[in-house]
Every structure is written in structure tokens, then in C-alpha cells.
Short mmCIF file of C-alpha atoms and ligand atoms in Angstrom, two decimals:
data_model
loop_
_atom_site.label_atom_id
_atom_site.label_comp_id
_atom_site.label_asym_id
_atom_site.label_seq_id
_atom_site.Cartn_x
_atom_site.Cartn_y
_atom_site.Cartn_z
CA MET A 1138 -8.89 3.84 -34.81
CA THR A 1139 -8.51 7.56 -34.21
CA LEU A 1140 -12.24 8.03 -34.56
CA ASP A 1141 -12.93 5.19 -32.18
CA LYS A 1142 -10.67 6.76 -29.59
CA ASP A 1143 -12.39 10.13 -29.80
CA ALA A 1144 -15.78 8.51 -29.46
CA LEU A 1145 -14.54 6.55 -26.48
CA LEU A 1146 -13.21 9.65 -24.72
CA THR A 1147 -16.48 11.49 -25.34
CA ARG A 1148 -18.36 8.55 -23.92
CA ILE A 1149 -16.27 8.64 -20.75
CA ASP A 1150 -16.99 12.36 -20.37
CA ALA A 1151 -20.68 11.53 -20.58
CA LYS A 1152 -20.32 9.05 -17.73
CA ARG A 1153 -19.08 11.67 -15.30
CA ASP A 1154 -22.16 11.43 -13.06
CA GLU A 1155 -22.08 7.65 -13.18
CA LEU A 1156 -18.43 7.72 -12.12
CA VAL A 1157 -19.27 9.97 -9.17
CA ALA A 1158 -22.21 7.77 -8.18
CA LEU A 1159 -20.10 4.61 -8.23
CA THR A 1160 -17.43 6.30 -6.11
CA GLN A 1161 -20.11 7.37 -3.64
CA ASP A 1162 -21.58 3.87 -3.49
CA LEU A 1163 -18.14 2.41 -2.75
CA VAL A 1164 -17.29 5.04 -0.14
CA ARG A 1165 -20.60 4.51 1.67
CA ILE A 1166 -19.53 0.95 2.47
CA PRO A 1167 -17.18 1.52 5.43
CA THR A 1168 -14.51 -1.08 4.69
CA VAL A 1169 -12.33 0.02 7.60
CA ASN A 1170 -9.15 -1.95 8.16
CA PRO A 1171 -8.41 -2.95 10.83
CA PRO A 1172 -10.58 -4.87 11.53
CA GLY A 1173 -11.71 -5.42 7.94
CA ASP A 1174 -15.35 -4.38 8.04
CA ALA A 1175 -17.87 -4.93 5.22
CA TYR A 1176 -15.39 -6.38 2.75
CA GLU A 1177 -17.90 -8.81 1.30
CA ALA A 1178 -20.54 -6.12 0.71
CA CYS A 1179 -18.02 -4.01 -1.17
CA ALA A 1180 -16.66 -6.95 -3.18
CA ARG A 1181 -20.22 -7.90 -4.15
CA LEU A 1182 -21.14 -4.38 -5.19
CA LEU A 1183 -18.27 -4.46 -7.68
CA GLY A 1184 -18.77 -8.08 -8.67
CA GLU A 1185 -22.51 -7.91 -9.28
CA ARG A 1186 -22.15 -4.74 -11.33
CA LEU A 1187 -19.53 -6.35 -13.55
CA ARG A 1188 -21.40 -9.66 -13.78
CA LYS A 1189 -24.36 -7.76 -15.26
CA ARG A 1190 -21.97 -6.47 -17.92
CA GLY A 1191 -20.95 -9.98 -18.89
CA PHE A 1192 -17.82 -10.42 -16.80
CA ALA A 1193 -17.02 -13.84 -15.33
CA VAL A 1194 -16.90 -13.04 -11.62
CA GLU A 1195 -15.22 -14.97 -8.83
CA TYR A 1196 -15.32 -14.26 -5.11
CA LEU A 1197 -12.28 -15.58 -3.32
CA ARG A 1198 -12.18 -15.67 0.45
CA ALA A 1199 -8.61 -15.92 1.73
CA GLU A 1200 -9.31 -18.70 4.20
CA GLY A 1201 -6.38 -19.34 6.46
CA ALA A 1202 -4.65 -16.10 5.50
CA PRO A 1203 -3.70 -13.57 8.20
CA GLY A 1204 -6.75 -11.63 9.38
CA ASP A 1205 -9.39 -13.93 7.88
CA LYS A 1206 -12.09 -14.97 10.32
CA ASP A 1207 -15.82 -15.63 10.15
CA SER A 1208 -16.64 -12.27 11.74
CA HIS A 1209 -14.43 -10.48 9.20
CA PRO A 1210 -14.03 -12.68 6.12
CA ARG A 1211 -11.35 -11.56 3.69
CA VAL A 1212 -13.43 -11.65 0.48
CA ASN A 1213 -11.76 -10.60 -2.77
CA VAL A 1214 -13.45 -10.23 -6.13
CA VAL A 1215 -11.93 -10.90 -9.56
CA ALA A 1216 -13.86 -10.16 -12.75
CA ARG A 1217 -12.69 -11.16 -16.21
CA MET A 1218 -13.96 -10.23 -19.66
CA GLU A 1219 -12.58 -12.20 -22.57
CA GLY A 1220 -11.90 -10.26 -25.73
CA GLN A 1221 -12.17 -11.48 -29.28
CA GLY A 1222 -9.15 -13.39 -30.46
CA SER A 1223 -5.71 -13.86 -29.05
CA GLY A 1224 -4.06 -10.97 -27.27
CA GLU A 1225 -2.90 -10.13 -23.80
CA CYS A 1226 -4.63 -9.58 -20.49
CA VAL A 1227 -4.55 -6.27 -18.67
CA HIS A 1228 -5.61 -6.34 -15.03
CA PHE A 1229 -6.83 -3.37 -12.98
CA ASN A 1230 -6.31 -4.06 -9.29
CA GLY A 1231 -7.70 -1.87 -6.53
CA HIS A 1232 -7.75 -2.40 -2.79
CA ILE A 1233 -11.19 -1.99 -1.24
CA ASP A 1234 -10.01 -1.47 2.33
CA VAL A 1235 -9.59 1.96 3.89
CA VAL A 1236 -7.98 3.18 7.10
CA GLU A 1237 -10.06 4.47 9.99
CA PRO A 1238 -11.42 8.01 9.52
CA GLY A 1239 -9.67 9.44 12.59
CA PRO A 1240 -10.55 12.91 13.95
CA GLY A 1241 -10.76 16.26 12.21
CA TRP A 1242 -13.41 15.71 9.53
CA THR A 1243 -15.78 18.46 8.43
CA HIS A 1244 -17.66 16.05 6.11
CA ASP A 1245 -19.22 12.69 6.91
CA PRO A 1246 -16.30 10.31 6.20
CA PHE A 1247 -18.69 7.73 4.77
CA GLY A 1248 -21.16 10.12 3.17
CA GLY A 1249 -19.59 10.59 -0.23
CA VAL A 1250 -20.42 14.30 -0.18
CA VAL A 1251 -19.90 16.11 -3.49
CA GLN A 1252 -18.70 19.69 -3.23
CA ASP A 1253 -16.63 21.98 -5.46
CA GLY A 1254 -15.89 19.29 -8.02
CA ARG A 1255 -14.70 16.78 -5.45
CA VAL A 1256 -16.04 13.70 -3.74
CA TYR A 1257 -15.22 13.67 -0.03
CA GLY A 1258 -14.86 10.64 2.18
CA ARG A 1259 -12.51 8.04 3.57
CA GLY A 1260 -11.16 6.05 0.66
CA THR A 1261 -12.23 8.49 -2.08
CA CYS A 1262 -8.62 9.09 -3.04
CA ASP A 1263 -7.07 5.93 -1.57
CA MET A 1264 -8.46 4.32 -3.61
CA LYS A 1265 -12.15 3.85 -4.36
CA GLY A 1266 -12.10 6.77 -6.81
CA GLY A 1267 -9.41 4.89 -8.73
CA ILE A 1268 -11.40 1.65 -8.67
CA ALA A 1269 -14.49 3.48 -9.96
CA ALA A 1270 -12.42 5.11 -12.73
CA SER A 1271 -11.14 1.71 -13.88
CA VAL A 1272 -14.67 0.26 -13.91
CA ILE A 1273 -16.03 3.21 -15.91
CA ALA A 1274 -13.06 2.97 -18.29
CA VAL A 1275 -13.81 -0.65 -19.10
CA GLU A 1276 -17.58 -0.21 -19.23
CA SER A 1277 -17.10 2.63 -21.68
CA ILE A 1278 -15.09 0.35 -23.97
CA LEU A 1279 -17.94 -2.15 -23.86
CA ASP A 1280 -20.63 0.50 -24.39
CA ALA A 1281 -18.74 1.86 -27.38
CA GLY A 1282 -18.79 -1.60 -28.91
CA ILE A 1283 -15.01 -1.53 -29.31
CA ARG A 1284 -13.64 -4.97 -29.99
CA PHE A 1285 -10.46 -5.91 -28.21
CA PRO A 1286 -8.39 -9.10 -28.20
CA GLY A 1287 -7.00 -10.79 -25.10
CA ALA A 1288 -8.84 -10.03 -21.87
CA ILE A 1289 -9.53 -7.33 -19.33
CA GLU A 1290 -9.72 -8.07 -15.62
CA ILE A 1291 -10.79 -5.93 -12.67
CA SER A 1292 -10.21 -6.99 -9.09
CA GLY A 1293 -11.15 -5.57 -5.71
CA THR A 1294 -8.82 -6.89 -3.04
CA VAL A 1295 -8.55 -6.59 0.72
CA ASP A 1296 -6.03 -5.65 3.36
CA GLU A 1297 -3.60 -3.57 1.30
CA GLU A 1298 -3.35 -1.21 4.25
CA SER A 1299 -2.20 -4.05 6.48
CA GLY A 1300 0.21 -5.78 4.10
CA GLY A 1301 -2.12 -7.34 1.53
CA TYR A 1302 -1.49 -10.94 2.54
CA ALA A 1303 -5.17 -11.88 2.36
CA GLY A 1304 -5.67 -9.77 -0.75
CA VAL A 1305 -3.21 -9.50 -3.62
CA GLY A 1306 -0.74 -11.71 -1.74
CA TYR A 1307 -3.33 -14.49 -1.53
CA LEU A 1308 -4.47 -14.16 -5.15
CA ALA A 1309 -0.86 -14.04 -6.34
CA SER A 1310 -0.20 -17.34 -4.57
CA LEU A 1311 -3.03 -18.85 -6.64
CA GLY A 1312 -1.60 -17.58 -9.93
CA TYR A 1313 -3.96 -14.65 -10.43
CA PHE A 1314 -1.09 -12.26 -11.03
CA SER A 1315 1.08 -14.43 -13.25
CA ARG A 1316 1.45 -15.33 -16.86
CA PRO A 1317 -0.19 -16.82 -18.81
CA ARG A 1318 -3.33 -15.47 -17.13
CA VAL A 1319 -2.23 -11.84 -16.82
CA HIS A 1320 0.36 -9.83 -18.76
CA HIS A 1321 0.03 -6.27 -17.45
CA VAL A 1322 -1.22 -4.83 -14.16
CA ILE A 1323 -2.35 -1.28 -13.44
CA ILE A 1324 -3.01 -0.39 -9.80
CA PRO A 1325 -5.10 2.82 -9.63
CA GLU A 1326 -3.50 4.11 -6.42
CA PRO A 1327 -3.67 7.91 -6.00
CA LEU A 1328 -0.39 8.94 -7.60
CA GLY A 1329 -1.79 11.80 -9.70
CA VAL A 1330 -3.24 11.83 -13.21
CA ASP A 1331 0.06 12.57 -14.96
CA ARG A 1332 2.44 10.42 -12.92
CA ILE A 1333 3.34 6.78 -13.44
CA CYS A 1334 4.67 4.96 -10.41
CA LEU A 1335 7.17 2.29 -11.38
CA GLY A 1336 7.86 0.69 -8.04
CA HIS A 1337 8.88 1.22 -4.45
CA ARG A 1338 11.78 1.10 -2.01
CA GLY A 1339 12.48 -2.07 -0.09
CA VAL A 1340 11.46 -2.68 3.49
CA TRP A 1341 12.87 -4.63 6.39
CA TRP A 1342 10.91 -4.82 9.64
CA ALA A 1343 12.61 -6.41 12.58
CA GLU A 1344 12.28 -6.54 16.33
CA VAL A 1345 15.47 -6.16 18.32
CA GLU A 1346 15.49 -7.28 21.94
CA THR A 1347 18.14 -6.39 24.48
CA ARG A 1348 18.44 -8.55 27.55
CA GLY A 1349 19.47 -7.83 31.11
CA ARG A 1350 18.96 -9.23 34.61
CA ILE A 1351 16.10 -8.41 36.92
CA ALA A 1352 16.87 -6.97 40.37
CA HIS A 1353 15.38 -4.60 42.95
CA GLY A 1354 15.03 -1.10 41.56
CA SER A 1355 16.54 0.44 44.69
CA MET A 1356 19.77 -1.46 44.02
CA PRO A 1357 20.10 -1.32 40.24
CA PHE A 1358 23.78 -2.20 40.50
CA LEU A 1359 22.70 -5.73 41.46
CA GLY A 1360 20.90 -6.19 38.14
CA ASP A 1361 21.60 -5.27 34.56
CA SER A 1362 19.14 -2.97 32.82
CA ALA A 1363 17.98 -4.07 29.38
CA ILE A 1364 16.64 -0.55 28.91
CA ASN A 1365 20.10 0.93 29.40
CA HIS A 1366 21.43 -1.54 26.84
CA MET A 1367 18.67 -0.53 24.44
CA ALA A 1368 19.52 3.13 24.99
CA ALA A 1369 23.09 2.41 23.92
CA PHE A 1370 21.80 0.71 20.77
CA LEU A 1371 19.35 3.51 19.95
CA HIS A 1372 22.18 6.00 20.45
CA LEU A 1373 24.28 4.16 17.86
CA LEU A 1374 21.35 4.07 15.43
CA GLU A 1375 21.01 7.80 15.62
CA ASP A 1376 24.67 8.81 15.80
CA GLN A 1377 26.37 6.21 13.60
CA LEU A 1378 23.76 4.85 11.24
CA GLY A 1379 21.63 7.95 10.74
CA PRO A 1380 24.25 10.04 8.88
CA LYS A 1381 25.23 7.04 6.74
CA LEU A 1382 21.64 6.45 5.66
CA ARG A 1383 21.11 10.11 4.80
CA ASP A 1384 24.18 9.99 2.54
CA ARG A 1385 23.00 6.93 0.67
CA ARG A 1386 21.10 8.29 -2.32
CA THR A 1387 19.12 6.35 -4.89
CA ALA A 1388 18.87 6.96 -8.62
CA GLN A 1389 15.19 5.96 -8.46
CA PRO A 1390 12.76 8.90 -8.77
CA VAL A 1391 11.21 8.40 -5.34
CA GLU A 1392 8.57 10.97 -4.41
CA PRO A 1393 8.77 12.99 -2.27
CA PRO A 1394 12.48 13.66 -2.97
CA GLY A 1395 13.24 13.52 0.75
CA ALA A 1396 12.74 9.76 0.46
CA ARG A 1397 15.47 9.33 -2.18
CA VAL A 1398 17.73 8.01 0.57
CA SER A 1399 17.69 5.12 2.98
CA THR A 1400 15.63 5.68 6.10
CA LEU A 1401 15.05 4.14 9.50
CA ASN A 1402 12.06 4.69 11.75
CA ILE A 1403 12.00 3.38 15.29
CA ASN A 1404 8.44 2.17 15.27
CA SER A 1405 8.14 1.34 18.96
CA VAL A 1406 10.11 0.72 22.14
CA HIS A 1407 8.84 -1.37 25.01
CA GLY A 1408 10.83 -2.24 28.08
CA GLY A 1409 10.42 -3.05 31.73
CA GLN A 1410 7.05 -3.48 33.30
CA VAL A 1411 3.94 -3.73 31.20
CA GLU A 1412 2.56 -0.40 30.16
CA GLN A 1413 0.14 1.12 32.65
CA THR A 1414 -1.33 4.55 33.23
CA TYR A 1415 -0.60 5.91 36.67
CA SER A 1416 -2.69 8.55 38.35
CA VAL A 1417 -3.10 10.26 41.67
CA ASP A 1418 -6.03 12.12 43.16
CA ASP A 1419 -5.92 15.74 44.29
CA GLN A 1420 -4.46 14.61 47.65
CA GLY A 1421 -1.58 12.95 45.83
CA ARG A 1422 -2.88 9.45 46.61
CA PRO A 1423 -2.64 6.75 43.94
CA THR A 1424 -5.99 5.97 42.32
CA GLY A 1425 -4.96 2.82 40.49
CA ASP A 1426 -2.12 0.43 39.97
CA LEU A 1427 1.35 1.34 41.12
CA PRO A 1428 4.67 0.33 39.62
CA SER A 1429 6.92 -1.98 41.58
CA PRO A 1430 10.68 -1.38 41.61
CA VAL A 1431 12.46 -3.67 39.20
CA VAL A 1432 15.43 -3.47 36.91
CA SER A 1433 14.27 -4.34 33.41
CA HIS A 1434 15.39 -7.71 32.10
CA SER A 1435 14.04 -7.17 28.58
CA CYS A 1436 13.56 -4.29 26.19
CA ARG A 1437 12.26 -4.54 22.62
CA THR A 1438 12.19 -2.16 19.71
CA VAL A 1439 10.61 -2.52 16.27
CA LEU A 1440 12.69 -1.10 13.44
CA ASP A 1441 11.16 -0.01 10.12
CA ARG A 1442 14.09 0.16 7.75
CA ARG A 1443 13.37 1.34 4.19
CA PHE A 1444 16.14 0.64 1.76
CA ILE A 1445 17.00 1.69 -1.76
CA ALA A 1446 17.60 -0.30 -4.92
CA GLU A 1447 21.34 0.30 -4.56
CA GLU A 1448 21.40 -1.70 -1.29
CA THR A 1449 20.87 -5.40 -0.70
CA LEU A 1450 18.66 -6.87 1.99
CA GLU A 1451 21.64 -8.84 3.30
CA ALA A 1452 23.67 -5.65 3.70
CA VAL A 1453 20.76 -3.91 5.42
CA LYS A 1454 20.44 -6.70 7.96
CA GLY A 1455 24.20 -7.09 8.31
CA GLU A 1456 24.62 -3.44 9.15
CA ILE A 1457 22.21 -3.62 12.10
CA VAL A 1458 23.54 -6.95 13.33
CA GLY A 1459 27.08 -5.59 13.02
CA MET A 1460 26.23 -2.71 15.35
CA LEU A 1461 24.69 -5.11 17.85
CA ASP A 1462 27.77 -7.33 17.69
CA GLU A 1463 29.97 -4.30 18.24
CA LEU A 1464 28.00 -3.50 21.39
CA LYS A 1465 28.26 -7.09 22.51
CA ALA A 1466 32.03 -6.94 22.14
CA THR A 1467 32.47 -3.61 23.87
CA ARG A 1468 29.65 -3.20 26.37
CA PRO A 1469 29.72 -5.44 29.45
CA GLY A 1470 26.64 -7.63 29.81
CA PHE A 1471 25.16 -6.68 26.43
CA ASP A 1472 23.09 -9.42 24.83
CA TYR A 1473 20.52 -9.25 22.09
CA GLY A 1474 18.16 -11.09 19.79
CA VAL A 1475 16.75 -10.15 16.38
CA ARG A 1476 13.39 -11.35 15.06
CA GLU A 1477 12.62 -10.55 11.46
CA ILE A 1478 9.01 -9.52 10.92
CA MET A 1479 8.75 -8.76 7.21
CA SER A 1480 10.90 -7.92 4.23
CA PHE A 1481 10.31 -6.95 0.62
CA LEU A 1482 12.89 -6.02 -1.98
CA PRO A 1483 12.72 -2.75 -3.91
CA THR A 1484 10.77 -3.05 -7.15
CA ALA A 1485 11.16 -1.11 -10.38
CA THR A 1486 9.19 -1.82 -13.51
CA PRO A 1487 11.38 -1.28 -16.59
CA ARG A 1488 10.72 2.01 -18.33
CA ASP A 1489 10.31 0.14 -21.63
CA ALA A 1490 7.68 -2.27 -20.27
CA PRO A 1491 4.55 -2.20 -22.44
CA VAL A 1492 2.38 -1.14 -19.48
CA VAL A 1493 4.59 1.92 -18.96
CA ASP A 1494 4.55 2.81 -22.64
CA ALA A 1495 0.78 2.39 -22.96
CA THR A 1496 0.06 4.49 -19.88
CA ALA A 1497 2.50 7.19 -20.98
CA ARG A 1498 1.01 7.42 -24.47
CA ALA A 1499 -2.49 7.60 -23.02
CA ILE A 1500 -1.52 10.38 -20.61
CA ALA A 1501 0.01 12.37 -23.49
CA ARG A 1502 -3.14 11.89 -25.55
CA VAL A 1503 -5.63 12.74 -22.80
CA LEU A 1504 -3.77 15.47 -20.92
CA GLY A 1505 -1.54 16.81 -23.69
CA ARG A 1506 1.62 16.49 -21.61
CA GLU A 1507 4.31 13.95 -20.92
CA PRO A 1508 4.02 11.95 -17.73
CA SER A 1509 6.53 12.01 -14.94
CA TYR A 1510 7.89 8.74 -13.64
CA ILE A 1511 8.07 8.21 -9.93
CA SER A 1512 8.77 5.59 -7.32
CA SER A 1513 7.04 5.20 -3.96
CA PRO A 1514 8.75 5.53 -0.57
CA GLY A 1515 6.51 2.82 0.89
CA THR A 1516 5.41 -0.50 -0.48
CA TYR A 1517 1.98 -1.33 -1.85
CA ASP A 1518 0.48 -4.41 -3.47
CA GLN A 1519 2.99 -4.39 -6.34
CA LYS A 1520 5.35 -6.20 -3.93
CA HIS A 1521 3.20 -9.36 -4.05
CA ILE A 1522 2.77 -9.16 -7.81
CA VAL A 1523 6.54 -9.01 -8.27
CA ARG A 1524 7.59 -11.51 -5.60
CA THR A 1525 4.83 -14.08 -5.73
CA GLY A 1526 3.37 -13.43 -9.16
CA LYS A 1527 6.87 -13.18 -10.63
CA MET A 1528 5.71 -10.33 -12.82
CA ASN A 1529 7.24 -6.87 -13.01
CA HIS A 1530 5.01 -5.45 -15.73
CA CYS A 1531 3.04 -3.44 -13.22
CA VAL A 1532 2.50 0.25 -12.56
CA ALA A 1533 0.50 2.30 -10.10
CA TYR A 1534 -1.50 4.95 -11.90
CA GLY A 1535 -4.67 6.61 -10.72
CA PRO A 1536 -6.53 9.77 -9.73
CA GLY A 1537 -6.09 11.65 -6.49
CA LEU A 1538 -3.26 13.17 -4.50
CA LEU A 1539 -1.19 10.83 -2.40
CA ASP A 1540 -0.79 13.49 0.29
CA LEU A 1541 -4.53 13.30 0.98
CA ALA A 1542 -4.49 9.58 1.65
CA HIS A 1543 -5.30 8.70 5.27
CA GLN A 1544 -5.98 12.41 6.08
CA PRO A 1545 -9.17 14.01 7.42
CA ASP A 1546 -11.40 15.42 4.66
CA GLU A 1547 -9.82 13.10 2.10
CA TYR A 1548 -11.22 13.78 -1.35
CA VAL A 1549 -10.77 12.94 -5.01
CA GLY A 1550 -11.20 15.45 -7.82
CA ILE A 1551 -13.98 14.49 -10.22
CA GLN A 1552 -12.14 15.77 -13.30
CA ASP A 1553 -9.09 13.76 -12.22
CA MET A 1554 -11.22 10.64 -12.10
CA VAL A 1555 -12.65 11.32 -15.56
CA ASP A 1556 -9.18 11.98 -17.00
CA SER A 1557 -7.65 8.90 -15.43
CA ALA A 1558 -10.57 6.76 -16.65
CA LYS A 1559 -9.74 7.94 -20.17
CA VAL A 1560 -6.07 7.10 -19.68
CA MET A 1561 -6.92 3.65 -18.33
CA ALA A 1562 -9.29 2.93 -21.23
CA LEU A 1563 -6.74 3.89 -23.89
CA ALA A 1564 -3.94 2.04 -22.12
CA ALA A 1565 -6.08 -1.10 -21.82
CA LEU A 1566 -6.89 -1.09 -25.52
CA GLN A 1567 -3.22 -0.78 -26.45
CA LEU A 1568 -2.15 -3.49 -24.02
CA THR A 1569 -4.73 -6.10 -24.98
CA ARG A 1570 -3.40 -6.00 -28.52
CA GLY A 1571 -0.10 -7.34 -27.19
CA GLN A 1572 3.39 -7.14 -28.57
CA ALA A 1573 2.27 -7.23 -32.18
CA ALA A 1574 0.58 -3.85 -31.89
ZN1 ZN B 2745 -3.89 2.71 -1.30
#
């Protein structure tokens, strides 16, 4: 087996150019989300390549899922290669969508330019470089003629950047991320070649509305300003809740360390008249719409509350509602509503899960050092695999630096991709052998 492994690693080294070319091909398909451009072309590029290698390939459009429409169909691809004999299935899942390029690029964001040992472009690091590394890893196993039991799957899924409901969420609802079909999942997100991400903090998104009474803006005392009520609530969030959250530390190894506490972001505030842009000409005369004087009867804010494994979702909600109730009891005229938008619990794959062990051993073998174990401040598709797939044998491991994700001049290091492909290949071989190995 030792000899086989060495030959396999050498083979992956030899596929360096092929790995770069596949990354470039993927990056040159601008799968920008929103709106979800060119998903099908990207899914088919992966699917047809793997079909030629003998994989059974399925294209699954998430009809009826959020975001799916004929102009922008949410097409996912799942490819499966059966091994010889009974064993377990390891699944490599990558999201094919990328965020918009935004300003500030010095390279063509969809050019796949190679320079100084890096491939540049939107999605190189997050996470088409990781997808390409997983494909090359598995193809190298096949090329080397290494027999494995169980099965290996590779999927390209959509919409991770917008919640993953039409991607991993949809496939999970169909059983694609559950036993007995799948036993281990590796998500090649850009966490770094020597880091294994075990899970993420929880999230609760909610919209809070304060209510008031409309009146003429010249006589605000005749109305009741919902914006003033909101200001009182926001003040409490900052003064009362903020210090509490900063003191609430988690034992999970969240990276960066600043995120090893509970956090709250006020995502948006909207109150009063609909948003307009007002302008005057050089004489001071209005050139467009003008506001009319009203006291605001409604103000809404969207809260993005990230919570730690040591908290419960009920406590997180109860804390906010408790503050609103306190205002209702003490502040004349205060009234509110809460609409929950989304929630996911914190996830943490056990350190002794086979997928963690296999990835750690492979990192030690390929890089000659022990991995570090981390947790993510934000959620990613693991949330669907845990909640809907009911499976917590899942890690995120892949090439690239998380800090570069969504930035201008995003890139992935070519040596990182080669190294992570080696790690993924060795981990897959260990995992397909199952518990008996
Ligand atoms: Zn990503």
C-alpha cells in the first residue's frame, strides 16, 4: 500500500497543468450569484468530464426551490463511481456559484490568468480551485488503477452564496447527503491546506418592526414615531446586549479568534418614507422628488445574530424578545413585531469522526505536519448536510485562503491545489475502506 500511495502522489504532481487548466475552465464560466448565471454550463462541464471517466452522472434542477426559474435554472450535478466490493461512500461537494467580481481588479475576473504560481479570478479560491483539486484527486486514483471499495461521489451544487436551498439543501432533501448513500462528506472550501474545518457557529436572522402612528411632520407630538422607538431598541442592543455578547466565549476553535464570541450585526434599518435620493440644482431648486412631512408609523431592522455552541436558539431569540418586552413595559406607545427569516444551529463534527481522522492523516503524510482544527464564523453548506441529511461526518477542507474569498484579485495557489488534491485522494482511499480499515 505504501508503494501505491507514493505512485499516486507522484501521479498527482504530474497532473499539475491539468489541474490548472480545469480551474481555468471552471473560472471562465461566470456563475455569478445573484442572479445565478451559467449554472448549467458549469454543471455540464464537470458532469461530462466525469461521465467520460465512467461516473454515473445526474443533473438535478431544483424546480420549485428558491431562486429557480427558467431564465436561471438551478442545475446541480452529482457524479458517482462505484468501487469494487462493499465499503463506504465519500462525497466531495463543491459549490459552483461565485459572488459578483466587484471593483478593484487588476486581472480579468473571469480570465483565469496564471501568474507567479497562482490562478487569478473570481471563484478561484472560493471554490473552483477546490472543486478542480477534488476532481484531479479522484481521476488520479482511477488513472493509477487503484482499486477501492464503496463509492466516490463528486457534486457541483448551486447557490451556496445565497443559502444553498436550491443546491445542497435541495439534494439533502432528496437523500443525497444521507446514509446509506453517503457516509463521509468533504467540502473543499478554501480553509487552507493544513486546516480542517469541523463546523460553524449558529445563525438567527430576524426582522424586528417597531410601530408608531402617522401624523404631520410639523406636529410630531400628534403622532408617535416608529423610528424613535427603533432608536431606543438599537440603543439597548448596543449598550445592554453588546457587552454581554462579547463576554460569551466559545470553546470551539473559530477562526479568526475574534469570532470566538457571540456577535450581532444590524444588517439594515428602514423606516419612514420609501428610500429616495434627493437633489438640488446649483440654484438650490429641487431636481426630483421631494419628501413630504410625516411621522413614521413603521420602522424595520434586520438582525444577523451569530451564536455559539454554548447557547441555544431559544435563548438567543428569548434574549431579543425580552428586550423588546422590556421596552413595551417601560416606553409609552412602544409596540413591535418579530419575523424570523432563517436559523441554523451550530455544527461541530466530532474530532474522532473517520472523515476527520482520514483528512488529518493525509495532511500529515503530504505536508509533514499536523493539521489545525478550526470552526467557521459563518455557515456554509454543512448546515444542510447536518440538518436535512442528518449526517455530521462532514468537514470543510480545501486549498486557498479564506481571506481572499469575495475580494478583488482573488487567487488560488497552484501548489496548494496540488497538495490538497493529494490529501483528498489519500483521505478518500482511507474512507472508502470503511470502519474495518
Ligand atoms: Zn465558498
